[in-house]
PDB file of C-alpha atoms and ligand atoms in Angstrom:
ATOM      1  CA  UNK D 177     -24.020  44.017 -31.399  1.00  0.00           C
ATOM      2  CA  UNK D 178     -22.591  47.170 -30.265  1.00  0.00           C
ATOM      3  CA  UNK D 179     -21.372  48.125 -33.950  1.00  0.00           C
ATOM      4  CA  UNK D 180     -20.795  51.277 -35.240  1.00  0.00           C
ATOM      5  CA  UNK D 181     -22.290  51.986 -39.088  1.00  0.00           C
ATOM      6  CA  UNK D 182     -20.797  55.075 -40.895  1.00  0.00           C
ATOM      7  CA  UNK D 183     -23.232  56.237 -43.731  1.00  0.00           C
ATOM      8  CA  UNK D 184     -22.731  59.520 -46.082  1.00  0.00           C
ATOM      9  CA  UNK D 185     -22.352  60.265 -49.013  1.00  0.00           C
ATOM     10  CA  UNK D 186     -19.415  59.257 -51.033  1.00  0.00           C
ATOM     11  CA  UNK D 187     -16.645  61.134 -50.190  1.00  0.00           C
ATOM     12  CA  UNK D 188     -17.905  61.960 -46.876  1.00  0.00           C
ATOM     13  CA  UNK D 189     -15.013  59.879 -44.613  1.00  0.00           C
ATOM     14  CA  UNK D 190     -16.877  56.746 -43.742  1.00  0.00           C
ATOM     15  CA  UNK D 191     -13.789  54.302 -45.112  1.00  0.00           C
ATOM     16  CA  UNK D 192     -11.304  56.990 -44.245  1.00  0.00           C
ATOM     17  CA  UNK D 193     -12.397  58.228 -40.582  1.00  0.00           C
ATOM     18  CA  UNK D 194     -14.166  54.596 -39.619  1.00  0.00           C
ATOM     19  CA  UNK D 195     -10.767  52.787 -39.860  1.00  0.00           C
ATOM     20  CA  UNK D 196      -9.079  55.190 -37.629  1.00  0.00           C
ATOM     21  CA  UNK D 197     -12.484  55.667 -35.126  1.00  0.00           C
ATOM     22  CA  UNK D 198     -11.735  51.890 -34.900  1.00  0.00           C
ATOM     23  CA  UNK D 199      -8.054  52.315 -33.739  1.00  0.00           C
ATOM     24  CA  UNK D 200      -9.137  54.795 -31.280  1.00  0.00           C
ATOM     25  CA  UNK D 201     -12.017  52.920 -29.704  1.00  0.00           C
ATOM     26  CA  UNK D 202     -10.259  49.118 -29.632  1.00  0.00           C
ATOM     27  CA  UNK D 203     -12.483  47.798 -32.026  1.00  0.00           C
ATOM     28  CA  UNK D 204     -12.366  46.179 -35.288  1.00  0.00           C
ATOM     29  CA  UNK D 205     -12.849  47.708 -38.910  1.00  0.00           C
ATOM     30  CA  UNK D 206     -14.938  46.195 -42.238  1.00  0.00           C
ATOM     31  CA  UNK D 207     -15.370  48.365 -45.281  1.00  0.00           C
ATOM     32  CA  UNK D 208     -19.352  46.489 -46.507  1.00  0.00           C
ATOM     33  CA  UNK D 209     -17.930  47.685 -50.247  1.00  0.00           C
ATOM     34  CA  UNK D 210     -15.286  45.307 -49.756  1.00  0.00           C
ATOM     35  CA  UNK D 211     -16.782  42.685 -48.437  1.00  0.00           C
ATOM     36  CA  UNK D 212     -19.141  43.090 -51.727  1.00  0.00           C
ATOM     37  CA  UNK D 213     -15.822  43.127 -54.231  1.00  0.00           C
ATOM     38  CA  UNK D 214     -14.642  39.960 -52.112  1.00  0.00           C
ATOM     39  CA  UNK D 215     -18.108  37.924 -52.209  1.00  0.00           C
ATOM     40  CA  UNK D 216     -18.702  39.072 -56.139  1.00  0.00           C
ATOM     41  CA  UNK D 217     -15.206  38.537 -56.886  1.00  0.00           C
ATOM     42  CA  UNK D 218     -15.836  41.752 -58.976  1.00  0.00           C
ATOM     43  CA  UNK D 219     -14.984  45.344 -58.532  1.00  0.00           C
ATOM     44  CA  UNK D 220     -18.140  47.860 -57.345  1.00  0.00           C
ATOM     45  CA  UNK D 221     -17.251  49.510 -61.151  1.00  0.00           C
ATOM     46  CA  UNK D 222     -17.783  45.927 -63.038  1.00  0.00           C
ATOM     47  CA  UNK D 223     -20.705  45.450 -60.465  1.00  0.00           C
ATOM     48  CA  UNK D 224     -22.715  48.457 -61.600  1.00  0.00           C
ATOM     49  CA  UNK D 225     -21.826  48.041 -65.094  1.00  0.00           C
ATOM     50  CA  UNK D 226     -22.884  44.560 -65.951  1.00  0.00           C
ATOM     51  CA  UNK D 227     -25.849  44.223 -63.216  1.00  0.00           C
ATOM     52  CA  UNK D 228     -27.038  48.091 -63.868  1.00  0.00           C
ATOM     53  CA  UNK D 229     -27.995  50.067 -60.756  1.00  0.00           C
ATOM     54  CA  UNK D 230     -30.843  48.158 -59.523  1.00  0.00           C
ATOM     55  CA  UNK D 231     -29.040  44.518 -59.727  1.00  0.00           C
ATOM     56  CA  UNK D 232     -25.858  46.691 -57.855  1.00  0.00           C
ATOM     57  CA  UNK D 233     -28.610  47.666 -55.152  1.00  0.00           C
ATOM     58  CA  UNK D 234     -29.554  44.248 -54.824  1.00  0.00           C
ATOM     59  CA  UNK D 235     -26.317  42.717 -53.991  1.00  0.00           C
ATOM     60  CA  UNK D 236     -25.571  45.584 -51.678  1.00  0.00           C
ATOM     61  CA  UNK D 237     -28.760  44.640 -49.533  1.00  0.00           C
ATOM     62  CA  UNK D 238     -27.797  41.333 -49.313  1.00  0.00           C
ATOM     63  CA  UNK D 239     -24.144  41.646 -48.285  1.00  0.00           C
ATOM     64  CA  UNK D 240     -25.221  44.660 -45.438  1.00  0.00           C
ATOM     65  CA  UNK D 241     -28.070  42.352 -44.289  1.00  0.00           C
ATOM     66  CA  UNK D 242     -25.898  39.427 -43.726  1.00  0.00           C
ATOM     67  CA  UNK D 243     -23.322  41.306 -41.493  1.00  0.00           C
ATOM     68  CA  UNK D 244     -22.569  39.334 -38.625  1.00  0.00           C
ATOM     69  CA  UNK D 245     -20.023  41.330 -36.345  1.00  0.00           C
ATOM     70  CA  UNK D 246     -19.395  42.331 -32.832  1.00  0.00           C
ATOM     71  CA  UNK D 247     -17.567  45.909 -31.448  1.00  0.00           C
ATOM     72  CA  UNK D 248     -16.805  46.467 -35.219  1.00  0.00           C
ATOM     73  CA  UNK D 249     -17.047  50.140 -36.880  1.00  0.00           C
ATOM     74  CA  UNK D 250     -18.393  49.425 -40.320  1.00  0.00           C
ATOM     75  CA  UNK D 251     -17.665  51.644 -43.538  1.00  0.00           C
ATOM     76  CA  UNK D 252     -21.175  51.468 -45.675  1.00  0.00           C
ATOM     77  CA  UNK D 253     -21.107  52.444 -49.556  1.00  0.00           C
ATOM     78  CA  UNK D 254     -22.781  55.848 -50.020  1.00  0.00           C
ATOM     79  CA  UNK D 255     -25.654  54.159 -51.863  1.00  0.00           C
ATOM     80  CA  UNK D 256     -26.731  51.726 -48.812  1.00  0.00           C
ATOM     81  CA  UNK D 257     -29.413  53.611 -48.123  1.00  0.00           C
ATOM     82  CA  UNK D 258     -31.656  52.711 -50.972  1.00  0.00           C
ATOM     83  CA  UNK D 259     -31.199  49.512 -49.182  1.00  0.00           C
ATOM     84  CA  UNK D 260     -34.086  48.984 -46.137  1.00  0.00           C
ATOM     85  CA  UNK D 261     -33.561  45.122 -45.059  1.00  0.00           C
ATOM     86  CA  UNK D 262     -30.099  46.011 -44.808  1.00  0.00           C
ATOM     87  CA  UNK D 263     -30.273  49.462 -42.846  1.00  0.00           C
ATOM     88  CA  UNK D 264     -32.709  47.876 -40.502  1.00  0.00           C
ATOM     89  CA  UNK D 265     -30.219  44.950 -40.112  1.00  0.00           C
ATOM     90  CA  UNK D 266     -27.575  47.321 -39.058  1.00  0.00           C
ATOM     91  CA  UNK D 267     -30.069  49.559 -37.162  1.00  0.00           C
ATOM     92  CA  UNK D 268     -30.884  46.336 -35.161  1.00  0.00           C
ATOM     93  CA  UNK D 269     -27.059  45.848 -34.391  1.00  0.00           C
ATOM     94  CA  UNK D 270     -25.716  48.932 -33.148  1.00  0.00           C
ATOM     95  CA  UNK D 271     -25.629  52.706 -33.560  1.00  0.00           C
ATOM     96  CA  UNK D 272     -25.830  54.246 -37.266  1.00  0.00           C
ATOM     97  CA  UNK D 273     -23.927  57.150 -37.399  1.00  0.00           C
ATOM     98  CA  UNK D 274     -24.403  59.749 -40.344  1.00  0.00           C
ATOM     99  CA  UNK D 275     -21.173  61.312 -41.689  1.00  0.00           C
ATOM    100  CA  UNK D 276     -23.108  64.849 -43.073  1.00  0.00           C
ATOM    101  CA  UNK D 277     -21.003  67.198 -45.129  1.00  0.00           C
ATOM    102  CA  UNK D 278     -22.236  70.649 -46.950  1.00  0.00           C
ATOM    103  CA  UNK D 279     -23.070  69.971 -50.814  1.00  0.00           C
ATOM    104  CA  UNK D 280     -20.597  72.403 -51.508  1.00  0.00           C
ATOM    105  CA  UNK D 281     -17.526  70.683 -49.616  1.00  0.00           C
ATOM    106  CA  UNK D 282     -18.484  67.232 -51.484  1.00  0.00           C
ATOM    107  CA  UNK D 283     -18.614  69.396 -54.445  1.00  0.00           C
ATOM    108  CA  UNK D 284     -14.733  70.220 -53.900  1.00  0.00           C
ATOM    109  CA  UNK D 285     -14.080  66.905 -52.471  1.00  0.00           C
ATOM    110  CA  UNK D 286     -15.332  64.421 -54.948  1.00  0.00           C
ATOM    111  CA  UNK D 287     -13.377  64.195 -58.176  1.00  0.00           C
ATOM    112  CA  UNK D 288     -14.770  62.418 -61.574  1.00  0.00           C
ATOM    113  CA  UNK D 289     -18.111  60.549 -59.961  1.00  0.00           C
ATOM    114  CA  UNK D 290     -18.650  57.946 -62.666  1.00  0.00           C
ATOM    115  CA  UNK D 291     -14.594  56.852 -61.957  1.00  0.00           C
ATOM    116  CA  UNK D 292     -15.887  56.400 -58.033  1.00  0.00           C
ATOM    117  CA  UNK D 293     -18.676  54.347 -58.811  1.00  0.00           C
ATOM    118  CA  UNK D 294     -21.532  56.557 -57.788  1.00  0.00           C
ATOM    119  CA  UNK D 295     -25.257  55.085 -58.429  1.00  0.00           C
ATOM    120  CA  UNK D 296     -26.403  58.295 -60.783  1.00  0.00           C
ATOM    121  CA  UNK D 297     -28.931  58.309 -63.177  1.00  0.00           C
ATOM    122  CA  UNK D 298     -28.509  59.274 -66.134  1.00  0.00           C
ATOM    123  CA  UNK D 299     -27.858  62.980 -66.190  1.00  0.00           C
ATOM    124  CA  UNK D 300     -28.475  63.523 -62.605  1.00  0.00           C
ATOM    125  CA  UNK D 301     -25.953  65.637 -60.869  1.00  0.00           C
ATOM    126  CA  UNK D 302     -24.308  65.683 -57.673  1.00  0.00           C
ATOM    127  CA  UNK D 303     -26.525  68.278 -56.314  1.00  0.00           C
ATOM    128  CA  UNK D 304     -30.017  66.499 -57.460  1.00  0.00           C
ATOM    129  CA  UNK D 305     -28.420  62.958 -55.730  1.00  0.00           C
ATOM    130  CA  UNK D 306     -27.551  65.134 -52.387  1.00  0.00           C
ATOM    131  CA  UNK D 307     -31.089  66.075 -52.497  1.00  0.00           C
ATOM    132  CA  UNK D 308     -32.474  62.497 -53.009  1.00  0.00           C
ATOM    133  CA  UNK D 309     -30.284  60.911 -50.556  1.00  0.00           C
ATOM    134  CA  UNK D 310     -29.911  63.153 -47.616  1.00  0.00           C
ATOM    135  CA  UNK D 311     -34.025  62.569 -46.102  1.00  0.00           C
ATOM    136  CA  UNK D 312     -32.775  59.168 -46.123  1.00  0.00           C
ATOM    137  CA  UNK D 313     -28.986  59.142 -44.417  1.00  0.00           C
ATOM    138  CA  UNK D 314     -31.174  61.579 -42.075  1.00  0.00           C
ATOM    139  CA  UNK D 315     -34.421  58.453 -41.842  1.00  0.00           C
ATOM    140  CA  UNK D 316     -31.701  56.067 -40.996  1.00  0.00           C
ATOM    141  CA  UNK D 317     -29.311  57.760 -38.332  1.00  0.00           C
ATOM    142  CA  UNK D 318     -29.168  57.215 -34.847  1.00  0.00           C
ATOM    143  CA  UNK D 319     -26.657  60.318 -34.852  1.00  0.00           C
ATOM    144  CA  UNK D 320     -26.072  62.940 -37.026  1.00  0.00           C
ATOM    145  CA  UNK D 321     -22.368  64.464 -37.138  1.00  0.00           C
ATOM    146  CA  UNK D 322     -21.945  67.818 -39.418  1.00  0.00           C
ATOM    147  CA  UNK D 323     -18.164  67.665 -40.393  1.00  0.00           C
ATOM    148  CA  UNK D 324     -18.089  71.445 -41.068  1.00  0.00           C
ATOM    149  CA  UNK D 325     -15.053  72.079 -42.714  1.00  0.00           C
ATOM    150  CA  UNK D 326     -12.816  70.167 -40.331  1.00  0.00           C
ATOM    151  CA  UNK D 327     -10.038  67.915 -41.730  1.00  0.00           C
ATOM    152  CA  UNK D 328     -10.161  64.499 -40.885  1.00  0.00           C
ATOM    153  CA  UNK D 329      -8.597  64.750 -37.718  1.00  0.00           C
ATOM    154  CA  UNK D 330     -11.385  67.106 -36.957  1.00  0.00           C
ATOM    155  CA  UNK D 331     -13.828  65.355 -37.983  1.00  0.00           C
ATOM    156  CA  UNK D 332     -13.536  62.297 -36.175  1.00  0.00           C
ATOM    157  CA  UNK D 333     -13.066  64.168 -32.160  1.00  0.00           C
ATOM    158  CA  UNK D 334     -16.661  64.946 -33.849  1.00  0.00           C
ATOM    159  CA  UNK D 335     -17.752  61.586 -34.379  1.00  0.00           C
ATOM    160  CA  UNK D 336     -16.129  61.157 -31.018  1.00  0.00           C
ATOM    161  CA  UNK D 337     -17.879  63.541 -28.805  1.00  0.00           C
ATOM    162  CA  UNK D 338     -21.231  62.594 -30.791  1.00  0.00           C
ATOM    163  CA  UNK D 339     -20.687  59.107 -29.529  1.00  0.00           C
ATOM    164  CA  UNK D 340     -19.718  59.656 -25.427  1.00  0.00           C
ATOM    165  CA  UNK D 341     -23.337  62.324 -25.647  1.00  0.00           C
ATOM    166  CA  UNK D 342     -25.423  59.379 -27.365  1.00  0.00           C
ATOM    167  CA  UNK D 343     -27.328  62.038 -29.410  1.00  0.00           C
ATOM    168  CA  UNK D 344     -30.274  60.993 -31.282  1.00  0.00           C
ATOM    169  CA  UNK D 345     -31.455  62.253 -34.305  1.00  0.00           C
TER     170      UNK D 345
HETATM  171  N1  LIG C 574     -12.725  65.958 -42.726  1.00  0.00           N
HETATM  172  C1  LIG C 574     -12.565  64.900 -43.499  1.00  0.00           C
HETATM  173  N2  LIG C 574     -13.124  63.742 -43.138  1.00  0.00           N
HETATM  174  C2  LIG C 574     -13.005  62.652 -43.938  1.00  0.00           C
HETATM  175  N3  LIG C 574     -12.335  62.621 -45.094  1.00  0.00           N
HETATM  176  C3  LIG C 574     -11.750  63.747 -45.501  1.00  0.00           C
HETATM  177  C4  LIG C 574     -11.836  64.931 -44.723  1.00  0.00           C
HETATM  178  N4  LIG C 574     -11.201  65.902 -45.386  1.00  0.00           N
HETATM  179  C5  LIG C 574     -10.734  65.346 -46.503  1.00  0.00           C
HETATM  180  N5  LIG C 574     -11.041  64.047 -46.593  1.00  0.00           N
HETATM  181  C6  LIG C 574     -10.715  63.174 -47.726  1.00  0.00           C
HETATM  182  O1  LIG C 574     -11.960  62.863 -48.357  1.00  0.00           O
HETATM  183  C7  LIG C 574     -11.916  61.517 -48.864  1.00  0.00           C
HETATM  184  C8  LIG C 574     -13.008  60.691 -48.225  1.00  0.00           C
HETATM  185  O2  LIG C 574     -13.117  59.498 -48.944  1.00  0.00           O
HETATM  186  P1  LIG C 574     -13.644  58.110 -48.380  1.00  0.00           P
HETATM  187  O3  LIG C 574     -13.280  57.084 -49.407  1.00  0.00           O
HETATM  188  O4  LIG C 574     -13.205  57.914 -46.969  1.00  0.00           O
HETATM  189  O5  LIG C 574     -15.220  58.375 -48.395  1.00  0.00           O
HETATM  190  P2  LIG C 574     -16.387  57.338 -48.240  1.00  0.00           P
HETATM  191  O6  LIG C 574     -17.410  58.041 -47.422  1.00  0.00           O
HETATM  192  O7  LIG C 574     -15.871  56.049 -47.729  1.00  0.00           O
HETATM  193  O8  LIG C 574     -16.937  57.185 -49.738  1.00  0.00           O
HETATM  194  P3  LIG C 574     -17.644  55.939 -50.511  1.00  0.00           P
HETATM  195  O9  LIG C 574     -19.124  56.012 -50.249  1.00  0.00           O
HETATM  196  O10 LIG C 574     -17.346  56.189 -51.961  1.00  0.00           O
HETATM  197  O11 LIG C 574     -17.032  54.665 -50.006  1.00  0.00           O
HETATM  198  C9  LIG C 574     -10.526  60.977 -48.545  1.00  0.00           C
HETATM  199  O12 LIG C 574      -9.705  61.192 -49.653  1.00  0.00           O
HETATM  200  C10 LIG C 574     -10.104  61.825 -47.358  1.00  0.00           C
HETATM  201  O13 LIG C 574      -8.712  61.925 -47.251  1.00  0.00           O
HETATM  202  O1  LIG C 575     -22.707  56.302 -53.300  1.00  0.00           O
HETATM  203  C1  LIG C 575     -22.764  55.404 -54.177  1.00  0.00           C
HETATM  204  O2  LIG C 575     -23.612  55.428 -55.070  1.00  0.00           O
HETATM  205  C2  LIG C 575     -21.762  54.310 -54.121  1.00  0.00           C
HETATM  206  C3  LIG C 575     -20.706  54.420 -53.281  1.00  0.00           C
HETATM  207  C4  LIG C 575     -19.660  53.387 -53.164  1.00  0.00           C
HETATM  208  O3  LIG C 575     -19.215  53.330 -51.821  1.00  0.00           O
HETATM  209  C5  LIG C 575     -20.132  52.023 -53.632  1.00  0.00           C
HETATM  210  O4  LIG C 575     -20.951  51.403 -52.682  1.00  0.00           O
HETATM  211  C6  LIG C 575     -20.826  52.085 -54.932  1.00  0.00           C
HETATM  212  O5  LIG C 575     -19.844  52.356 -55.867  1.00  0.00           O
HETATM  213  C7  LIG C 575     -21.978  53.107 -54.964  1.00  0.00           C
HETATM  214 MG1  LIG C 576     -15.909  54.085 -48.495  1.00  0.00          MG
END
């Protein structure tokens, strides 16, 4: 109860700006994609590479489903959204937070996708998974924060503020 679930796309802060929104606020921190590498004993990359993207999906719903934690900020993996029983798990348990950034920032910010571990098809770009993901970051939120261009300093006084106002999507 009373958790805090970042969700974004990858690149978008969630491990980066949830551990230090946990500092802040007194509470504790868990990264989900972690908590997958620990429970598989397998990196996300060996994951999505000997399970495929659908097997990858699978696991992630069952390791954000079974989340049992109290006054904890959780880090999702970009991808959790394609995951329902999970998202309504977290819904039920807290406030989801959605860490929105511009295409084009991500477009600066992300590096060599396939190295991150990003669930593409193949051939789809980063613009074409923006598209397909952001109605459902948006279907899922509680709150929506637009990091603008801020750094991450910036960007978590956002989260902040959001927060204390309790804005709704
Ligand atoms: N305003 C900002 N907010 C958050 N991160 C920022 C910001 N500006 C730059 N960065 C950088 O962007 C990167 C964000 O990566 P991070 O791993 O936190 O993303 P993520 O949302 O957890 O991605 P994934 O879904 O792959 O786990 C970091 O390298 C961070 O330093
Ligand atoms: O956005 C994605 O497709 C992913 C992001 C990572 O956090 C991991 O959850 C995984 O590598 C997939
Ligand atoms: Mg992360």
């Amino acid at each position: 109860m009373n958790n805090i679930t970042l969700i974004g796309m990858p690149g978008a802060g969630k491990s980066s700006i949830g551990v230090v929104l946990a500092k802040v606020l007194g509470y504790q921190f868990i990264d989900s994609d972690l908590i997958i590498q620990k429970e598989e004993k397998r990196t996300l990359s060996e994951i999505i590479e000997q399970d495929g993207p659908e097997g990858f999906k699978a696991v992630e719903n069952r390791v954000n489903a079974s989340i049992q934690v109290e006054n904890t900020v959780i880090a999702t993996g970009g991808s959790v959204v394609y995951c329902d029983e999970a998202m309504q798990h977290l819904r039920s348990e807290g406030v989801v937070v959605y860490l929105k950034i511009s295409l084009h920032l991500l477009s600066k910010r992300l590096g060599n996708l396939k190295g991150r571990g990003v669930l593409l098809k193949d051939g789809q770009t980063l613009e074409s998974l923006y598209e397909e993901r952001t109605p459902l970051y948006e279907k899922y939120a509680d709150i929506i924060v637009d990091e603008e261009d801020k750094d991450l300093e910036g960007s978590l006084q956002l989260v902040l503020e959001a927060l204390k106002r309790g804005e709704k999507a």
